[in-house]
PDB file of C-alpha atoms and ligand atoms in Angstrom:
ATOM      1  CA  UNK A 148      50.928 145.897 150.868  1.00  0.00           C
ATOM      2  CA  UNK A 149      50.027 149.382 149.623  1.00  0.00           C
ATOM      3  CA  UNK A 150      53.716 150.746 150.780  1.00  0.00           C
ATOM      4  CA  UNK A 151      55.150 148.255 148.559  1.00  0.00           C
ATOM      5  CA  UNK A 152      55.197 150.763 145.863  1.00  0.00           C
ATOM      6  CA  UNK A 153      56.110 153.897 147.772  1.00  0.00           C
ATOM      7  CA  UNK A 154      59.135 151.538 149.129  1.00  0.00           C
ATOM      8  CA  UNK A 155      60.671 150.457 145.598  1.00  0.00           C
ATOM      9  CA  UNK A 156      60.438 154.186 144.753  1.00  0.00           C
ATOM     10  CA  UNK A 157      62.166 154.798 147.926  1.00  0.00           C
ATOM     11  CA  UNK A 158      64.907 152.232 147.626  1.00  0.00           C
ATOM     12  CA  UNK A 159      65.507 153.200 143.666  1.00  0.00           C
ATOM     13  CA  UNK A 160      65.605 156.765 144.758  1.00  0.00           C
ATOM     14  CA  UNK A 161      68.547 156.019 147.032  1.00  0.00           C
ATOM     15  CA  UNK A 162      70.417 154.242 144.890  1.00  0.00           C
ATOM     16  CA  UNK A 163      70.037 156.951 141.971  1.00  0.00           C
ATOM     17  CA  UNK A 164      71.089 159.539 144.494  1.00  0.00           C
ATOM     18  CA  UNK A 165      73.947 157.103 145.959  1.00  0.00           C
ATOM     19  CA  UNK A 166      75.219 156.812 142.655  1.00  0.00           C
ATOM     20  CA  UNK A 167      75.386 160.601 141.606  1.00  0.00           C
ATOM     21  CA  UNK A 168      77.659 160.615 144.459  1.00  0.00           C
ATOM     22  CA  UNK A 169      79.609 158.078 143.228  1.00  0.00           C
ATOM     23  CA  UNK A 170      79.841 159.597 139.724  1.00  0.00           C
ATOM     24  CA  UNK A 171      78.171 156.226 138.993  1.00  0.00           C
ATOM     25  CA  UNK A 172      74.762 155.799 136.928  1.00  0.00           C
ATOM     26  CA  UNK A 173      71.912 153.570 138.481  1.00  0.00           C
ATOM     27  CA  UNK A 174      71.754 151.451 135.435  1.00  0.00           C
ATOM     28  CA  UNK A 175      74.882 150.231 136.837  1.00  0.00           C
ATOM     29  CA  UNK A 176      73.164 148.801 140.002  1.00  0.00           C
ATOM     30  CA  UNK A 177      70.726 145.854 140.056  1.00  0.00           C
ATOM     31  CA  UNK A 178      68.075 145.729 142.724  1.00  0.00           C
ATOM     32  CA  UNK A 179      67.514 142.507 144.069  1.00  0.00           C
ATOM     33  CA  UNK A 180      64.673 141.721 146.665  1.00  0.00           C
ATOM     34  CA  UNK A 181      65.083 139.887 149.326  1.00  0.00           C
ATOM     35  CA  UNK A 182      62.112 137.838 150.009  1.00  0.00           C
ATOM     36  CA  UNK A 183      63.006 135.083 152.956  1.00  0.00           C
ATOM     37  CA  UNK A 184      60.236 134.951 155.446  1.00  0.00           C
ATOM     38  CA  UNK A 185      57.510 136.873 153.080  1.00  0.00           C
ATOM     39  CA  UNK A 186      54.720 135.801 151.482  1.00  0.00           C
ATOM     40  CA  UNK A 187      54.248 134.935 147.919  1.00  0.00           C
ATOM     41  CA  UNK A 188      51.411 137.753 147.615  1.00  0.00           C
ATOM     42  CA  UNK A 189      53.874 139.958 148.679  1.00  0.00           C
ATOM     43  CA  UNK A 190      56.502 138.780 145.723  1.00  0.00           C
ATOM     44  CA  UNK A 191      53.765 138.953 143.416  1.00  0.00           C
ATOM     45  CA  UNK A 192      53.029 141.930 144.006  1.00  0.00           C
ATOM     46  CA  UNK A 193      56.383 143.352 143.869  1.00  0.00           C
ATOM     47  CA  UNK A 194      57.295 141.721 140.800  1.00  0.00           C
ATOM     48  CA  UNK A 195      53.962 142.962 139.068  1.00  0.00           C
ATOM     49  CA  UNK A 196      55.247 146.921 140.260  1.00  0.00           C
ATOM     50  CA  UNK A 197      58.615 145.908 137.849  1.00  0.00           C
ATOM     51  CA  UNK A 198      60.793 144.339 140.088  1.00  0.00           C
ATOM     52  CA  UNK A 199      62.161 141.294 138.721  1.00  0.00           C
ATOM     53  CA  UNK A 200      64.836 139.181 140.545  1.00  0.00           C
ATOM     54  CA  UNK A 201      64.399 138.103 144.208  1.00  0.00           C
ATOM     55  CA  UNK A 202      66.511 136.276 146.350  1.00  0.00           C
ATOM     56  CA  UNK A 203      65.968 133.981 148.802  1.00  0.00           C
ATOM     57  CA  UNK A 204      67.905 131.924 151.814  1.00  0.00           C
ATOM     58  CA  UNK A 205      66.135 128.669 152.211  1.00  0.00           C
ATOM     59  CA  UNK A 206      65.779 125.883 150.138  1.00  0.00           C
ATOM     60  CA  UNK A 207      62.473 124.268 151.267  1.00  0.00           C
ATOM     61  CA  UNK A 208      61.387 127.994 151.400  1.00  0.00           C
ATOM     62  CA  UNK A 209      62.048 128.783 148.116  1.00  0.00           C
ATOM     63  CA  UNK A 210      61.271 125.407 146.295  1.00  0.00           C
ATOM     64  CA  UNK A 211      57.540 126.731 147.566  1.00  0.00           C
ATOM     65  CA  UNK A 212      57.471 129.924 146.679  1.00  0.00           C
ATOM     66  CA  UNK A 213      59.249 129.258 142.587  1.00  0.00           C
ATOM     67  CA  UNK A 214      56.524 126.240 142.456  1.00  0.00           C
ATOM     68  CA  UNK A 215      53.202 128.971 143.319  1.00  0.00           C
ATOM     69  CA  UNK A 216      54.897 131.809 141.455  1.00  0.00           C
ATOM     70  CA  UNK A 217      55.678 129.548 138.132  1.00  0.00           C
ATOM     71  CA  UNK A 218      54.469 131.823 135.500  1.00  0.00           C
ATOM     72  CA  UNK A 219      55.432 135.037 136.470  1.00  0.00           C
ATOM     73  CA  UNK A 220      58.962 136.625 135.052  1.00  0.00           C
ATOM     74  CA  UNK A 221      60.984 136.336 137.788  1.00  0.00           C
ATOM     75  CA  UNK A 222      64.281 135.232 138.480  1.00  0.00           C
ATOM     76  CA  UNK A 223      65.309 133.540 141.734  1.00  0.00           C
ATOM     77  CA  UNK A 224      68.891 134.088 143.059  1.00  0.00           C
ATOM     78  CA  UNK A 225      69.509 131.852 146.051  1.00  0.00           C
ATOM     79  CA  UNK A 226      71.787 133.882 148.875  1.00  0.00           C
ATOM     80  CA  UNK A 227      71.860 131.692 151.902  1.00  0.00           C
ATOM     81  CA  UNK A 228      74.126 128.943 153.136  1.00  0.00           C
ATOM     82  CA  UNK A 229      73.827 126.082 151.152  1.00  0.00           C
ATOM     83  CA  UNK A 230      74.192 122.144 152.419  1.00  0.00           C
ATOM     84  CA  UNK A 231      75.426 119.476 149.957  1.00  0.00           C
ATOM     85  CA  UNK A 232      72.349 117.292 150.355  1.00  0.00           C
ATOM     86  CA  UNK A 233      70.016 120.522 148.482  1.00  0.00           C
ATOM     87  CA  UNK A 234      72.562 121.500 145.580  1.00  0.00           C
ATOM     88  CA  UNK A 235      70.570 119.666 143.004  1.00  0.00           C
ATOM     89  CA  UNK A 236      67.416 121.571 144.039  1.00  0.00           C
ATOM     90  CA  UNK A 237      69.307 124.975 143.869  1.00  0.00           C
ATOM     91  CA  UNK A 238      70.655 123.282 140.312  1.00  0.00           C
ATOM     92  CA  UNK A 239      67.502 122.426 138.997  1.00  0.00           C
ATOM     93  CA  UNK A 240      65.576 125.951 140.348  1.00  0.00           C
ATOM     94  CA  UNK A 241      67.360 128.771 140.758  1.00  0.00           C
ATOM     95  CA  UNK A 242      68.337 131.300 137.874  1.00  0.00           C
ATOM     96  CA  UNK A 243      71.680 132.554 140.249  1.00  0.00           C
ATOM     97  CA  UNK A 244      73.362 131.355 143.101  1.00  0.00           C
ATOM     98  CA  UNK A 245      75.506 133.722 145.352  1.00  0.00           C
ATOM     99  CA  UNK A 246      76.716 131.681 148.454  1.00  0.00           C
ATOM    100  CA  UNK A 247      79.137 129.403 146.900  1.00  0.00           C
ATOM    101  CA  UNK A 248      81.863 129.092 148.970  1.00  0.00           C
ATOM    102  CA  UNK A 249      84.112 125.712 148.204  1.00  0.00           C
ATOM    103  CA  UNK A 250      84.865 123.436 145.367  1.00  0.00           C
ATOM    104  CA  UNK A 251      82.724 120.474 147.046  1.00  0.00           C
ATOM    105  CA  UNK A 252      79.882 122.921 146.256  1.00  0.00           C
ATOM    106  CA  UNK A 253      80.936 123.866 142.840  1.00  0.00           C
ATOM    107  CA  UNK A 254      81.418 120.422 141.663  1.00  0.00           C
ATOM    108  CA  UNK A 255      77.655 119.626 142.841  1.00  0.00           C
ATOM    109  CA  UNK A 256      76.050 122.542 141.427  1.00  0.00           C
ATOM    110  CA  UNK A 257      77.828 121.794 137.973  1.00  0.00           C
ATOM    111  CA  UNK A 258      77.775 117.902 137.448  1.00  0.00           C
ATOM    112  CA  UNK A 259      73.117 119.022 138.455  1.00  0.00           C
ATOM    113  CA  UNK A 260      72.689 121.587 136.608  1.00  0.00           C
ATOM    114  CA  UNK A 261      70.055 120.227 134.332  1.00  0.00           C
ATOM    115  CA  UNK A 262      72.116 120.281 130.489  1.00  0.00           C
ATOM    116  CA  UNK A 263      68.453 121.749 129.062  1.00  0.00           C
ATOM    117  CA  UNK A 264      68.533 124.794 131.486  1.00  0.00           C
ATOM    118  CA  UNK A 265      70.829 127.877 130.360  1.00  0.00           C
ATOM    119  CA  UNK A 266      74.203 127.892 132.995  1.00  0.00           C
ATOM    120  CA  UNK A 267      73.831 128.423 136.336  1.00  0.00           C
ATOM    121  CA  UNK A 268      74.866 131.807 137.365  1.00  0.00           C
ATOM    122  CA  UNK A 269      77.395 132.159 140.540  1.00  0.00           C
ATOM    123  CA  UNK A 270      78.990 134.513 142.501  1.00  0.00           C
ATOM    124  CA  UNK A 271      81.471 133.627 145.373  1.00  0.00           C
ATOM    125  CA  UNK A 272      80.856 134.663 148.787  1.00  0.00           C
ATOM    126  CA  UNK A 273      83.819 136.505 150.452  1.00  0.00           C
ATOM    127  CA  UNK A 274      84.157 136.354 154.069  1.00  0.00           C
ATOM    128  CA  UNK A 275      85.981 139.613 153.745  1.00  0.00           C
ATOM    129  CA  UNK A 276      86.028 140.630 157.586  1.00  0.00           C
ATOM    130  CA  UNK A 277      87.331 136.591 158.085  1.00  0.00           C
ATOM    131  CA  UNK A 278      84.785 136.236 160.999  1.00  0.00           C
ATOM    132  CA  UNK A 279      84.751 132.825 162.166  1.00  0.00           C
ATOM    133  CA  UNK A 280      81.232 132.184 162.332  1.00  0.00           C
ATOM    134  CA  UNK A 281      80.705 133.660 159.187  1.00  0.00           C
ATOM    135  CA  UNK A 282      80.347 131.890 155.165  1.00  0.00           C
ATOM    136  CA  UNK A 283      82.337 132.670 152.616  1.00  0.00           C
ATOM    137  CA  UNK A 284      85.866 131.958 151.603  1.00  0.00           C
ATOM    138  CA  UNK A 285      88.888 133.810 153.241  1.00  0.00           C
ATOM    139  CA  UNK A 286      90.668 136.461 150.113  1.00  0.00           C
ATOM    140  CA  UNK A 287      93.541 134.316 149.975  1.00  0.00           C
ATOM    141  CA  UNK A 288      91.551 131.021 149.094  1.00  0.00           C
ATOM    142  CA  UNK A 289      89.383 133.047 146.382  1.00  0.00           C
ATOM    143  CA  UNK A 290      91.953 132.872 143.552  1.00  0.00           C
ATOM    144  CA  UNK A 291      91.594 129.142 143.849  1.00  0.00           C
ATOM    145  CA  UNK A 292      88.067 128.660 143.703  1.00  0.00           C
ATOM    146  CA  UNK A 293      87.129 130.889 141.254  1.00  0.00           C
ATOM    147  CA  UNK A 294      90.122 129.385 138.564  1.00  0.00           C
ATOM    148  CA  UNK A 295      87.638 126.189 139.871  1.00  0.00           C
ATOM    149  CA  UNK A 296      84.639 127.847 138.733  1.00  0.00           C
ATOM    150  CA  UNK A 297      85.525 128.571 135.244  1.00  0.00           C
ATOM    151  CA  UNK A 298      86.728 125.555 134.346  1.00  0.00           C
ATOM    152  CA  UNK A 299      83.264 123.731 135.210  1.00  0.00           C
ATOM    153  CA  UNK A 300      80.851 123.126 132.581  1.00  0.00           C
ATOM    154  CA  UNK A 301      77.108 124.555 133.610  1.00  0.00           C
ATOM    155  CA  UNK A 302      77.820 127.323 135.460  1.00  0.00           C
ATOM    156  CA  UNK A 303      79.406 131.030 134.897  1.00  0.00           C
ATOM    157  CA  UNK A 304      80.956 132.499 136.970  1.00  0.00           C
ATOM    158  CA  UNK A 305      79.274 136.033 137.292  1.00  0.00           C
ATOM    159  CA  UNK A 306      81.268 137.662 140.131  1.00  0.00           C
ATOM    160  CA  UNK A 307      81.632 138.495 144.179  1.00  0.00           C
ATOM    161  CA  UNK A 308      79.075 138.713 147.187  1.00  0.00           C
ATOM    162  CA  UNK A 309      80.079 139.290 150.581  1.00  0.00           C
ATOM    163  CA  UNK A 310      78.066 140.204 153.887  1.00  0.00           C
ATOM    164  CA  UNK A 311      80.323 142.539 156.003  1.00  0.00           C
ATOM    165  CA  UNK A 312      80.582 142.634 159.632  1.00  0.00           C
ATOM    166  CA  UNK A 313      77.726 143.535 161.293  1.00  0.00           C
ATOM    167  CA  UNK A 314      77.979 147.750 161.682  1.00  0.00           C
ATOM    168  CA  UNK A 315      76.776 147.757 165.288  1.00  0.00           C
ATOM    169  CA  UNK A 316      80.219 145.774 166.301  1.00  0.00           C
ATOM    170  CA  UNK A 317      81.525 149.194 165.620  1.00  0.00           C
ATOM    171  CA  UNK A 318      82.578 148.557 161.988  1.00  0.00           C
ATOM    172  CA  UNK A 319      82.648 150.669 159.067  1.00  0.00           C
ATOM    173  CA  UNK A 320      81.262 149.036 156.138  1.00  0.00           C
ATOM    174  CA  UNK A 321      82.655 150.720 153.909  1.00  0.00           C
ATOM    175  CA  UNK A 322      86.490 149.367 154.646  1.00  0.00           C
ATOM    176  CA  UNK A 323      84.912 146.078 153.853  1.00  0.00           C
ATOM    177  CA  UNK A 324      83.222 147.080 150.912  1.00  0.00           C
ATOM    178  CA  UNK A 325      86.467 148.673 149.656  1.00  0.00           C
ATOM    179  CA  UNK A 326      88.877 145.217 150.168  1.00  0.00           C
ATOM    180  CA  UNK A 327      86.090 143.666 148.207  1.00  0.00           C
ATOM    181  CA  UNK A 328      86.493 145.948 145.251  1.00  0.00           C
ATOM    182  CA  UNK A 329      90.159 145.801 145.503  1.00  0.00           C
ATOM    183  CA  UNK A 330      89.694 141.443 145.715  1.00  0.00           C
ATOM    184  CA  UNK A 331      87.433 141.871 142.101  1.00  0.00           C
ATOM    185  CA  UNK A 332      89.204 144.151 140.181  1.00  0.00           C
ATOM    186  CA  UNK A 333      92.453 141.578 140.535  1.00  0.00           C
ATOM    187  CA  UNK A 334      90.459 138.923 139.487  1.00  0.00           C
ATOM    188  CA  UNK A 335      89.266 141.153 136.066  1.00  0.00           C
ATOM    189  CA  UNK A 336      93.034 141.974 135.803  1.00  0.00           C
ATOM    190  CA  UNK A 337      93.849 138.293 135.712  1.00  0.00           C
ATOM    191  CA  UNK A 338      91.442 138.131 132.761  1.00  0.00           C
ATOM    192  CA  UNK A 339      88.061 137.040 134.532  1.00  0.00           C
ATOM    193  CA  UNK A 340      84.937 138.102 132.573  1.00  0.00           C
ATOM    194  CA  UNK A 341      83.014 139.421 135.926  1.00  0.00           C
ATOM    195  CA  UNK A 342      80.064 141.675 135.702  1.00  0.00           C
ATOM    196  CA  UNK A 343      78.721 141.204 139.280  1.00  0.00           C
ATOM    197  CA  UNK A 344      79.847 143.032 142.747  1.00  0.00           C
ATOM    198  CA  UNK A 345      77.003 141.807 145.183  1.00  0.00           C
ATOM    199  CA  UNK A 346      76.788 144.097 148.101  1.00  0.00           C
ATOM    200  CA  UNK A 347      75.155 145.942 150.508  1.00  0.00           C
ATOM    201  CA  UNK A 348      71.922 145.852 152.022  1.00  0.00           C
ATOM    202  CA  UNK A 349      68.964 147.884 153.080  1.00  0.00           C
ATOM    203  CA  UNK A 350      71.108 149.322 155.936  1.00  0.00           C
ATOM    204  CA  UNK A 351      74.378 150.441 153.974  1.00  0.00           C
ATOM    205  CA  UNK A 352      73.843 150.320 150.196  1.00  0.00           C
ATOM    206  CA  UNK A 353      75.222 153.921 149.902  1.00  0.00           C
ATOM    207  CA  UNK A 354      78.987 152.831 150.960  1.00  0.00           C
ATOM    208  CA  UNK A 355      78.826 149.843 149.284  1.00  0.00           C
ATOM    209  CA  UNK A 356      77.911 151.766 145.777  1.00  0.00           C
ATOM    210  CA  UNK A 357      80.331 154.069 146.845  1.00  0.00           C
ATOM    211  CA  UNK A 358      82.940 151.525 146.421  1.00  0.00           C
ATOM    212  CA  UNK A 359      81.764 149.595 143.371  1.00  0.00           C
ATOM    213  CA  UNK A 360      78.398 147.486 143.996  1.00  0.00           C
ATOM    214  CA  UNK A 361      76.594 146.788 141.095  1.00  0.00           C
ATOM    215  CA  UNK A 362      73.627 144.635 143.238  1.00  0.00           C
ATOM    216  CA  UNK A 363      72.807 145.516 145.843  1.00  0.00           C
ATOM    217  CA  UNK A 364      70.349 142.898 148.219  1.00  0.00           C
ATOM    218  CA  UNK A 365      67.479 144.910 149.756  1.00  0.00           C
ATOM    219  CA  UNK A 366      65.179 143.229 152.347  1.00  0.00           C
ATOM    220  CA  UNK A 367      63.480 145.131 154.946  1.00  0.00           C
ATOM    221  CA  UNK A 368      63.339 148.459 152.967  1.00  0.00           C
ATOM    222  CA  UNK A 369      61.092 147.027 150.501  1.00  0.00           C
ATOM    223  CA  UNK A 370      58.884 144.505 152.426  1.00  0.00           C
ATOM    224  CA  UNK A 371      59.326 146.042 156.231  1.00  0.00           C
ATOM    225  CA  UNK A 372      60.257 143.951 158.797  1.00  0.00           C
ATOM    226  CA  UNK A 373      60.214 140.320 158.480  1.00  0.00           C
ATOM    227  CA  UNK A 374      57.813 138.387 160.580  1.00  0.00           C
ATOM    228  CA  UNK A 375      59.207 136.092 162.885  1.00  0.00           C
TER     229      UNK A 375
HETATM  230  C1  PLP B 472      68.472 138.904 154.556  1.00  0.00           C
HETATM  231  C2  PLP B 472      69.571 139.211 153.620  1.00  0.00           C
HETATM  232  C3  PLP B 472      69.663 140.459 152.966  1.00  0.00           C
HETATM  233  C4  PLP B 472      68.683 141.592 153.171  1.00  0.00           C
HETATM  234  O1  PLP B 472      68.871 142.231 154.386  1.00  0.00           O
HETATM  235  P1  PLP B 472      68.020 143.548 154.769  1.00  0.00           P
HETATM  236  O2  PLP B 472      68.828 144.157 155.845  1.00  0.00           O
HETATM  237  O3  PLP B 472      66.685 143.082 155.226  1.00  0.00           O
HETATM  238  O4  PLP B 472      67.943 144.412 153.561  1.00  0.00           O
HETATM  239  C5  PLP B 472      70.699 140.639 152.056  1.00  0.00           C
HETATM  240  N1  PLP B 472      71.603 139.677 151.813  1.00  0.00           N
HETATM  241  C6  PLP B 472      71.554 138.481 152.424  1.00  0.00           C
HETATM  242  C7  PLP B 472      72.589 137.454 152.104  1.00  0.00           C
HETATM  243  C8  PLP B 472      70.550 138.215 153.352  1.00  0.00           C
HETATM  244  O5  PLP B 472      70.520 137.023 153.967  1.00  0.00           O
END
């Protein structure tokens, strides 16, 4: 637990020095910690060294972890595949989510969203390297959804995630990272108020900065390796 600290330094050091590159500053860039498969005294901790959003995959999971950790000023972003049956959870819990990826979704998410609760923050996931196994809508259904989106009381639509292909298939990241850019500054030009380019990860957040992140989703280079 003691390299948690040396490990946020670590992580905010690359994205300072990713974004010099850039010609980008790091107040641009939100850190978000991926906590799926770690423990809640690992979170804690975490959060209590400054770190204050964390995202997590699974529902049951998380529903655990937000119920122990009530109390402590944090805000949960759900980023995993998401099943009709657990929307209202998500709804009624979660500050963000980032894995929408079809109207049937949407809908759900807006008609729970609990009216007392601020709106439910979303981004759309982008299947940008259209892999068939893979969430997220295709670029040429995005328009659709996210005209969806804003038109739904309860929610706001904050912007785009995507996961690109994985790099060891040979793939550059960073041609994925750029088509999402290019996908999110059409929507601002058709008048969308976005503020949120979700992407890259502990393995490639320096080409995804390069080409516009402003959160990037860091597991394993802040908690090590997951456990199994
Ligand atoms: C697990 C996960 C991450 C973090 O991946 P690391 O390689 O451990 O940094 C980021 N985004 C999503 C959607 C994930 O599921």
């Amino acid at each position: 637990m003691n390299n948690l600290k040396e490990n946020l330094n670590n992580v905010r050091a690359r994205v300072a020095k990713a974004c010099e590159k850039a010609g980008r500053l790091p107040a641009e860039i939100a850190v978000l910690a991926v906590s799926k498969r770690h423990s809640v005294d690992k979170i804690r901790a975490l959060n209590q060294l400054g770190q204050q959003s964390f995202g997590e995959n699974y529902v049951q999971e998380a529903l655990l972890k937000i119920e122990r950790l009530q109390g402590n000023d944090i805000e949960w972003h759900f980023i995993g595949p998401l099943q009709s049956n657990k929307t209202s959870e998500v709804a009624r819990h979660f500050h963000w989510i980032q894995s929408v990826d079809r109207l049937k979704i949407l809908n759900r998410l807006s008609a729970q969203r609990p009216v007392e609760l601020p709106d439910l923050n979303i981004c759309i996931q982008v299947n940008i390297d259209r892999e068939p196994q893979k969430a997220g809508v295709l670029p040429e259904d995005l328009g659709q959804l996210a005209e969806a989106a804003i038109n739904l009381p309860r929610i706001c639509l904050r912007g785009l995630m995507t996961i690109p292909m994985a790099a060891a298939e040979n793939h550059d990241p960073a041609a994925s990272y750029q088509a999402m850019r290019t996908l999110y500054l059409e929507l601002l030009a058709n008048g969308y108020h976005l503020d949120t380019l979700s992407m890259g990860m502990s393995g490639d957040l320096e080409p995804a900065i390069m080409n516009g992140s402003t959160m990037v989703r860091i597991g394993t280079d802040l908690f090590g390796q997951r456990p199994e």
